[in-house]
CSV table of C-alpha atoms in Angstrom, one decimal:
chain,number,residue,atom,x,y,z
A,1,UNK,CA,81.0,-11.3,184.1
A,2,UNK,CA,77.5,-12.5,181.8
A,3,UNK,CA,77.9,-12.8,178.5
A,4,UNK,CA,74.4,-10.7,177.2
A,5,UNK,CA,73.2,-12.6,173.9
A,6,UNK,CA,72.0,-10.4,171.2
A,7,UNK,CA,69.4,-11.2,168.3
A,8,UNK,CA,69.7,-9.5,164.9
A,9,UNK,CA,66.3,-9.1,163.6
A,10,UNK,CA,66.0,-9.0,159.8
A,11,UNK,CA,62.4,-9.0,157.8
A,12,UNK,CA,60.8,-9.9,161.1
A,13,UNK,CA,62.9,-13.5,161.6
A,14,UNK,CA,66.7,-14.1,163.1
A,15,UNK,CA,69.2,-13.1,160.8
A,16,UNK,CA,70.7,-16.7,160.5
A,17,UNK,CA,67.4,-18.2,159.5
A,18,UNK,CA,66.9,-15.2,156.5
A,19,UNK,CA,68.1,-14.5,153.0
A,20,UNK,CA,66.5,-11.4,152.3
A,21,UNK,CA,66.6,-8.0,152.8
A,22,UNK,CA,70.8,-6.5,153.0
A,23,UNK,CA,71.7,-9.7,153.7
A,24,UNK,CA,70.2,-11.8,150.5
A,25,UNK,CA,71.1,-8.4,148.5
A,26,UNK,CA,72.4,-9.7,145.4
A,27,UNK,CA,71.5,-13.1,145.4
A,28,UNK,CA,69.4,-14.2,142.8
A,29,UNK,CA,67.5,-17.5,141.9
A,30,UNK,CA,68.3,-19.0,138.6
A,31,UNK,CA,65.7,-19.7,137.8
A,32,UNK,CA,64.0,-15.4,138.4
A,33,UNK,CA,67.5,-14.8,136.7
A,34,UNK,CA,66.4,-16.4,133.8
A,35,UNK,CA,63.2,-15.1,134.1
A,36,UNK,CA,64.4,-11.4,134.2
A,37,UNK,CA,66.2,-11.9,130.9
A,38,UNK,CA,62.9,-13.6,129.1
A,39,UNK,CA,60.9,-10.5,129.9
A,40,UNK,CA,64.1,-8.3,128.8
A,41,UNK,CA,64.3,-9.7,125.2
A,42,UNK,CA,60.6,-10.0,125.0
A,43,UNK,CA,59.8,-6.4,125.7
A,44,UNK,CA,62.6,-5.3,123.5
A,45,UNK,CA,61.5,-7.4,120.6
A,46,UNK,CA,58.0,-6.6,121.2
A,47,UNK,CA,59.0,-2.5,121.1
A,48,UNK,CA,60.9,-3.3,117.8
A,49,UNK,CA,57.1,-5.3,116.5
A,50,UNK,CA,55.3,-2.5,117.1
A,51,UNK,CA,57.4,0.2,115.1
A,52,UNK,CA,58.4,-2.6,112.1
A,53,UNK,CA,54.5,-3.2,111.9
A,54,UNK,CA,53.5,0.5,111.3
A,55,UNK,CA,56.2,0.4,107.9
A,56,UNK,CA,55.0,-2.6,106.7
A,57,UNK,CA,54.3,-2.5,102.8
A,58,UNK,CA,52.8,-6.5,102.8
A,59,UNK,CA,52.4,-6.9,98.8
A,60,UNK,CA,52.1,-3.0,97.7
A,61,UNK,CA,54.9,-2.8,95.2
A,62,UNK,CA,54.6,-7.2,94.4
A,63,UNK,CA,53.0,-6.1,90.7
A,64,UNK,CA,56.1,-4.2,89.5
A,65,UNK,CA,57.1,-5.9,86.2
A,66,UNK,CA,60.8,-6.6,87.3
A,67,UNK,CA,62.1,-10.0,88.3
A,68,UNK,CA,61.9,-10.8,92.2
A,69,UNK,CA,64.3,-11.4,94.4
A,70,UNK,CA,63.9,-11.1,98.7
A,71,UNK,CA,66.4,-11.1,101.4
A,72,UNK,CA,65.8,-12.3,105.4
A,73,UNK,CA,67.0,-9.9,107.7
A,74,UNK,CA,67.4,-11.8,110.8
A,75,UNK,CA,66.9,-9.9,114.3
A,76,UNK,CA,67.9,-11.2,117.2
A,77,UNK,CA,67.9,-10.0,121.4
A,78,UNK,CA,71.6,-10.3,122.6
A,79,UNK,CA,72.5,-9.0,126.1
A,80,UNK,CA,69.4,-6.8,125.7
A,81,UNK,CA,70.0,-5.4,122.3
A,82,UNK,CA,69.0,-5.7,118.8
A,83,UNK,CA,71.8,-7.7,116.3
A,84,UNK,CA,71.5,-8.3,113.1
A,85,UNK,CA,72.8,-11.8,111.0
A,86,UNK,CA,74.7,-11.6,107.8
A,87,UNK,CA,76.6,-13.4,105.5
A,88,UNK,CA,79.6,-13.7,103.6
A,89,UNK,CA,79.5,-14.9,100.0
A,90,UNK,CA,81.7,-17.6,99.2
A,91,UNK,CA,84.6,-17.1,97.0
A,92,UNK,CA,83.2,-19.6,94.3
A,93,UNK,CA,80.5,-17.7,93.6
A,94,UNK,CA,80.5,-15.8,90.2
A,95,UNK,CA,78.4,-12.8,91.2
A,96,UNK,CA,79.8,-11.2,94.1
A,97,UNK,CA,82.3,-13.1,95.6
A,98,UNK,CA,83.2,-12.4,99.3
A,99,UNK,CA,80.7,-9.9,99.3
A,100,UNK,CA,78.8,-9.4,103.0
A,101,UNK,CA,75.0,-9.8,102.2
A,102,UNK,CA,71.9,-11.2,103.8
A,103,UNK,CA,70.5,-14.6,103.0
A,104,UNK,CA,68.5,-14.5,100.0
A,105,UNK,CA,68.0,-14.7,96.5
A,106,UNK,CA,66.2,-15.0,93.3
A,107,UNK,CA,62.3,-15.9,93.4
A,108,UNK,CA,61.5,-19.5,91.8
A,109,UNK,CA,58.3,-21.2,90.6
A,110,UNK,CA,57.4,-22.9,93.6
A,111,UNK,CA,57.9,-19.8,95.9
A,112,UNK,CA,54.3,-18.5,97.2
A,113,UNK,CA,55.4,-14.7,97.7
A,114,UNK,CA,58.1,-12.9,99.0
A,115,UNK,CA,58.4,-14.3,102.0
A,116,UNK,CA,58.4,-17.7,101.1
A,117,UNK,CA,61.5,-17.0,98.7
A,118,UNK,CA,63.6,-15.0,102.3
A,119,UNK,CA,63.0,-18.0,104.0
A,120,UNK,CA,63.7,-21.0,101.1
A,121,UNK,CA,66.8,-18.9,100.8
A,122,UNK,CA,67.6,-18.7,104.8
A,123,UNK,CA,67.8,-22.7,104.7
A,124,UNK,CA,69.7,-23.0,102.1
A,125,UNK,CA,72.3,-20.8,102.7
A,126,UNK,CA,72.6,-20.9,106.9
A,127,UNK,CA,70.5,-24.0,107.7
A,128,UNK,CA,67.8,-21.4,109.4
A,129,UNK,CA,64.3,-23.3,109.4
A,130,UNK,CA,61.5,-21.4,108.3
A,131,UNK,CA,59.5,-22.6,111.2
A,132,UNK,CA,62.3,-21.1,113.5
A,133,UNK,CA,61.5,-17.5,112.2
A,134,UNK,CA,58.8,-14.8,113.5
A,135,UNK,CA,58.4,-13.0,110.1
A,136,UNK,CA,57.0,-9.6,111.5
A,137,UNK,CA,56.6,-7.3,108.1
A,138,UNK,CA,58.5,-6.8,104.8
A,139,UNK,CA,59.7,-3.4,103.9
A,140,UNK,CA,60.4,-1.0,100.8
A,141,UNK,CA,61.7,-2.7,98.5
A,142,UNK,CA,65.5,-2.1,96.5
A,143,UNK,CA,66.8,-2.4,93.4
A,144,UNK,CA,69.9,-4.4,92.7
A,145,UNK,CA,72.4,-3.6,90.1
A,146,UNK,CA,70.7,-6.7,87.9
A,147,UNK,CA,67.7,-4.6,88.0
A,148,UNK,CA,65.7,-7.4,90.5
A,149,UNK,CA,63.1,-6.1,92.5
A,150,UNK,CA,64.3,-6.9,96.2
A,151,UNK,CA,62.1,-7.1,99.1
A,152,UNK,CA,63.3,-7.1,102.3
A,153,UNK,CA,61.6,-9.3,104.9
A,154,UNK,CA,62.5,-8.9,108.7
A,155,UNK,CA,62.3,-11.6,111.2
A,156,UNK,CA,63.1,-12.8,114.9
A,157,UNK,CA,65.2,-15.3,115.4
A,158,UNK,CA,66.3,-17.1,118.4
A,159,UNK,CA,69.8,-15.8,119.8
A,160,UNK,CA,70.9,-19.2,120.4
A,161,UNK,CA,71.0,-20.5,116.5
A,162,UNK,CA,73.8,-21.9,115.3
A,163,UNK,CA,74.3,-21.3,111.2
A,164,UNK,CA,75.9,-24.5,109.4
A,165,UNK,CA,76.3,-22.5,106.5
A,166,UNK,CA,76.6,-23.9,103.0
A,167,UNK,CA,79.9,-23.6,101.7
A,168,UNK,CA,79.4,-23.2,97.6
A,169,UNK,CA,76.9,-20.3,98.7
A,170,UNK,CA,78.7,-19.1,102.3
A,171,UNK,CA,82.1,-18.5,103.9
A,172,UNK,CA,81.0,-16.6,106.9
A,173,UNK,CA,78.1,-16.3,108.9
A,174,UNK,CA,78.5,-12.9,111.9
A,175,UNK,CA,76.2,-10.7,113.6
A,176,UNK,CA,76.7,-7.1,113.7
A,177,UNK,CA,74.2,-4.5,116.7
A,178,UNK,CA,71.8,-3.1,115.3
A,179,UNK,CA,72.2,0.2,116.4
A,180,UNK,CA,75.5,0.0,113.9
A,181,UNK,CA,73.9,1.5,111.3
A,182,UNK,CA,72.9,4.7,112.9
A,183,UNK,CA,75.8,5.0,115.4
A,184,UNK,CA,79.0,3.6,113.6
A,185,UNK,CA,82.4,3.7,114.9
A,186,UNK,CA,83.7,3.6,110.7
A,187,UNK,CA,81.6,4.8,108.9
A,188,UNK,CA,82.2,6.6,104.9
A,189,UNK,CA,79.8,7.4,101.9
A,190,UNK,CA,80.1,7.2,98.1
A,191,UNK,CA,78.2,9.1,95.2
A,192,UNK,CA,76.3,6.6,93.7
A,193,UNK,CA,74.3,6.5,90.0
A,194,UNK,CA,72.4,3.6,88.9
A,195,UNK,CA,73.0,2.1,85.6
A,196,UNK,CA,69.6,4.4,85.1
A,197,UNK,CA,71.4,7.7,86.3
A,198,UNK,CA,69.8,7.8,89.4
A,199,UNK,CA,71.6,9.8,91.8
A,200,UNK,CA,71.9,8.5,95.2
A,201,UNK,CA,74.3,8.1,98.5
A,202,UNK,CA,75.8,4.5,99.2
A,203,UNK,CA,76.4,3.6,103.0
A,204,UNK,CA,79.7,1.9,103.5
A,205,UNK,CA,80.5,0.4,106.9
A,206,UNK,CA,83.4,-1.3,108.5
A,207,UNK,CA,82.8,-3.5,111.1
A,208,UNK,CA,85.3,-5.1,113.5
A,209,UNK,CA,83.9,-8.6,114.5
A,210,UNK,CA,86.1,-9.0,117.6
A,211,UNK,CA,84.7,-13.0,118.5
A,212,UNK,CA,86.1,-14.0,115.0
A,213,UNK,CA,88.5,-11.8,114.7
A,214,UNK,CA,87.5,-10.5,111.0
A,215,UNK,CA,87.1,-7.0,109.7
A,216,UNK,CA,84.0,-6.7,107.3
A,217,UNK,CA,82.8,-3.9,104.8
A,218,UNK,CA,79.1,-3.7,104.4
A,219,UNK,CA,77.7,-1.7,101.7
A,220,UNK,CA,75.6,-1.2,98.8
A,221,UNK,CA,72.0,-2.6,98.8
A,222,UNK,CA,72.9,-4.7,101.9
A,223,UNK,CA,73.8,-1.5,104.1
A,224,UNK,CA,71.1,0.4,102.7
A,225,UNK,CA,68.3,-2.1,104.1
A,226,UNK,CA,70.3,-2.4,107.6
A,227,UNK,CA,70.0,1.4,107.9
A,228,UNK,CA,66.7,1.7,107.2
A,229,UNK,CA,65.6,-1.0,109.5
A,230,UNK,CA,67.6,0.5,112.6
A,231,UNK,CA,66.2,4.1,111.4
A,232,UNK,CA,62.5,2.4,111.3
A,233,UNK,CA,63.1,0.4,114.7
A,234,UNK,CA,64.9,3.4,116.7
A,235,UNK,CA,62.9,6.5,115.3
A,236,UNK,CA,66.2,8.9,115.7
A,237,UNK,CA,68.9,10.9,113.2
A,238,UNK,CA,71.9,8.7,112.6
A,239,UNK,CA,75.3,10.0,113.0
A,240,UNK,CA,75.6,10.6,109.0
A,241,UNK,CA,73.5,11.7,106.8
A,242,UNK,CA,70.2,9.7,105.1
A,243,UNK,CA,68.0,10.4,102.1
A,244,UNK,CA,65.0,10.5,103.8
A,245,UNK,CA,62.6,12.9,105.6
A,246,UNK,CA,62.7,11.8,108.8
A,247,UNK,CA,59.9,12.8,110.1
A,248,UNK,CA,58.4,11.1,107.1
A,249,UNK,CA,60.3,8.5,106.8
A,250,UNK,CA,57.9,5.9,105.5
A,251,UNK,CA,56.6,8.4,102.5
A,252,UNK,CA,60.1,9.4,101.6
A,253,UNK,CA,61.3,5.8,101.3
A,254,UNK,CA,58.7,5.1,99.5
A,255,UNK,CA,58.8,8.0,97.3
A,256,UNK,CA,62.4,7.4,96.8
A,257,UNK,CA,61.8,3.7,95.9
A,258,UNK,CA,59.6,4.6,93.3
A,259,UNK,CA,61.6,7.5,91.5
A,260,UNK,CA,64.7,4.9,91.1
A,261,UNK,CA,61.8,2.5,90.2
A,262,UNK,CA,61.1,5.2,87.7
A,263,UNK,CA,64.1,6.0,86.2
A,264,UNK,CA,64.8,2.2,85.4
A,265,UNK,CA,61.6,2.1,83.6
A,266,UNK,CA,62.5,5.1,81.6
A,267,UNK,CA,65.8,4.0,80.4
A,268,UNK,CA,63.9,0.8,79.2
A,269,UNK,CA,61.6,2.8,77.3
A,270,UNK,CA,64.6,5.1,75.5
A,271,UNK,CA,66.2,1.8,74.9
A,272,UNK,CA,63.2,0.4,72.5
């Protein structure tokens, strides 16, 4: 009996001279792989640009009479989300000790503005150079419990940097998603009053860092600026409760800013 010969047809050619359609499902070039993922971090980074640019306060509150301080908070695009970098304070340290912060620190003479001071700080601290940072905006500022003004400048940062961190300054270097800090798995808050009497909330947030296998608590001034950056990038109600008008969040932080801003200045004045 004849054998009949059969030809599969796929895309218009024979089947063994093909590798698309069902039979190249799947099968993906490197090099479009890598592609893919490029135009994945760069549309969620430029989403997050576009909403960090609409709260940015450039110099506004620069002329307070308080000494300066700034802080980097680092973004960066893993497996298609936002992370943020912090730190650990080293142990040595008199102020703070073993404390999770971002890098930063105190203005000095030579430091142009704000930003310059974030980044100065960044290289000192993690080894970040400034040239390897997108600064997008800086936000509302803060008030740390030395009474410095503290402005927060965010930045991109490429997911592949490697911190050599500064050990009389750092201990630990970890990155935390950003959507942490309106959807925590551990999550409390604390009354809080200023050394001004302001009344206000305090974020407090455990994190379990599962590729170091470290547990951290992030809290005070350093979780107050994470939440309001996810709550500025993300535009939705945490699982817990803020101090802002959400659908006005950039005048309520603000407004809040300046109250605490306001009752510092009053103390000074009952203290003449």
């Amino acid at each position: 009996m004849e054998k009949k010969k059969v030809n599969i047809m796929v895309c218009g050619k024979p089947a063994s001279s093909v590798s698309c359609g069902v039979l190249g499902a799947g099968v993906q070039p490197e090099g479009s792989r890598r592609a893919f993922l490029f135009a994945s971090r760069e549309s969620v980074k430029e989403k997050a640009r576009r909403r960090l640019r609409q709260f940015d306060v450039g110099d506004k509150f620069s002329r307070l009479p308080l000494r300066k301080a700034s802080v980097l908070l680092p973004l960066m695009v893993r497996e298609g989300k936002l992370h943020l970098l912090l730190t650990v304070r080293s142990l040595q340290l008199r102020r703070s000790p073993g404390e999770v912060c971002f890098p930063g620190g105190k203005r000095e003479a030579t430091d142009v503005d704000e930003i310059d001071t974030a980044l100065r700080e960044a290289k000192e601290e993690v080894g970040l150079q400034p040239e390897k940072v997108e600064v997008v905006c800086r936000l509302v500022p803060g008030i740390d419990k030395m009474n410095h003004l503290v402005t927060p400048v965010v930045g991109f940062i490429e997911d592949t940097f490697q911190a050599t961190p500064n050990p009389d300054e750092v201990s630990h270097v970890f990155v935390v998603p950003l959507e942490y800090f309106v959807k925590p798995l551990n999550y409390n808050t604390l009354p809080f009053k200023t050394s001004s009497g302001y009344s206000s909330r305090m974020h407090c947030f455990m994190y379990e860092d599962h590729e170091h296998q470290m547990s951290f608590k992030i809290w005070g001034l350093t979780a107050h600026f994470a939440v309001f950056l996810a709550l500025v990038i993300y535009g939705k109600r945490p699982t817990f409760e803020v101090d802002y008008d959400l659908n006005n969040l950039i005048s309520s932080a603000e407004n809040n800013f300046m109250n605490l801003y306001a009752s510092l200045h009053e103390r000074k004045k009952s203290n003449l």
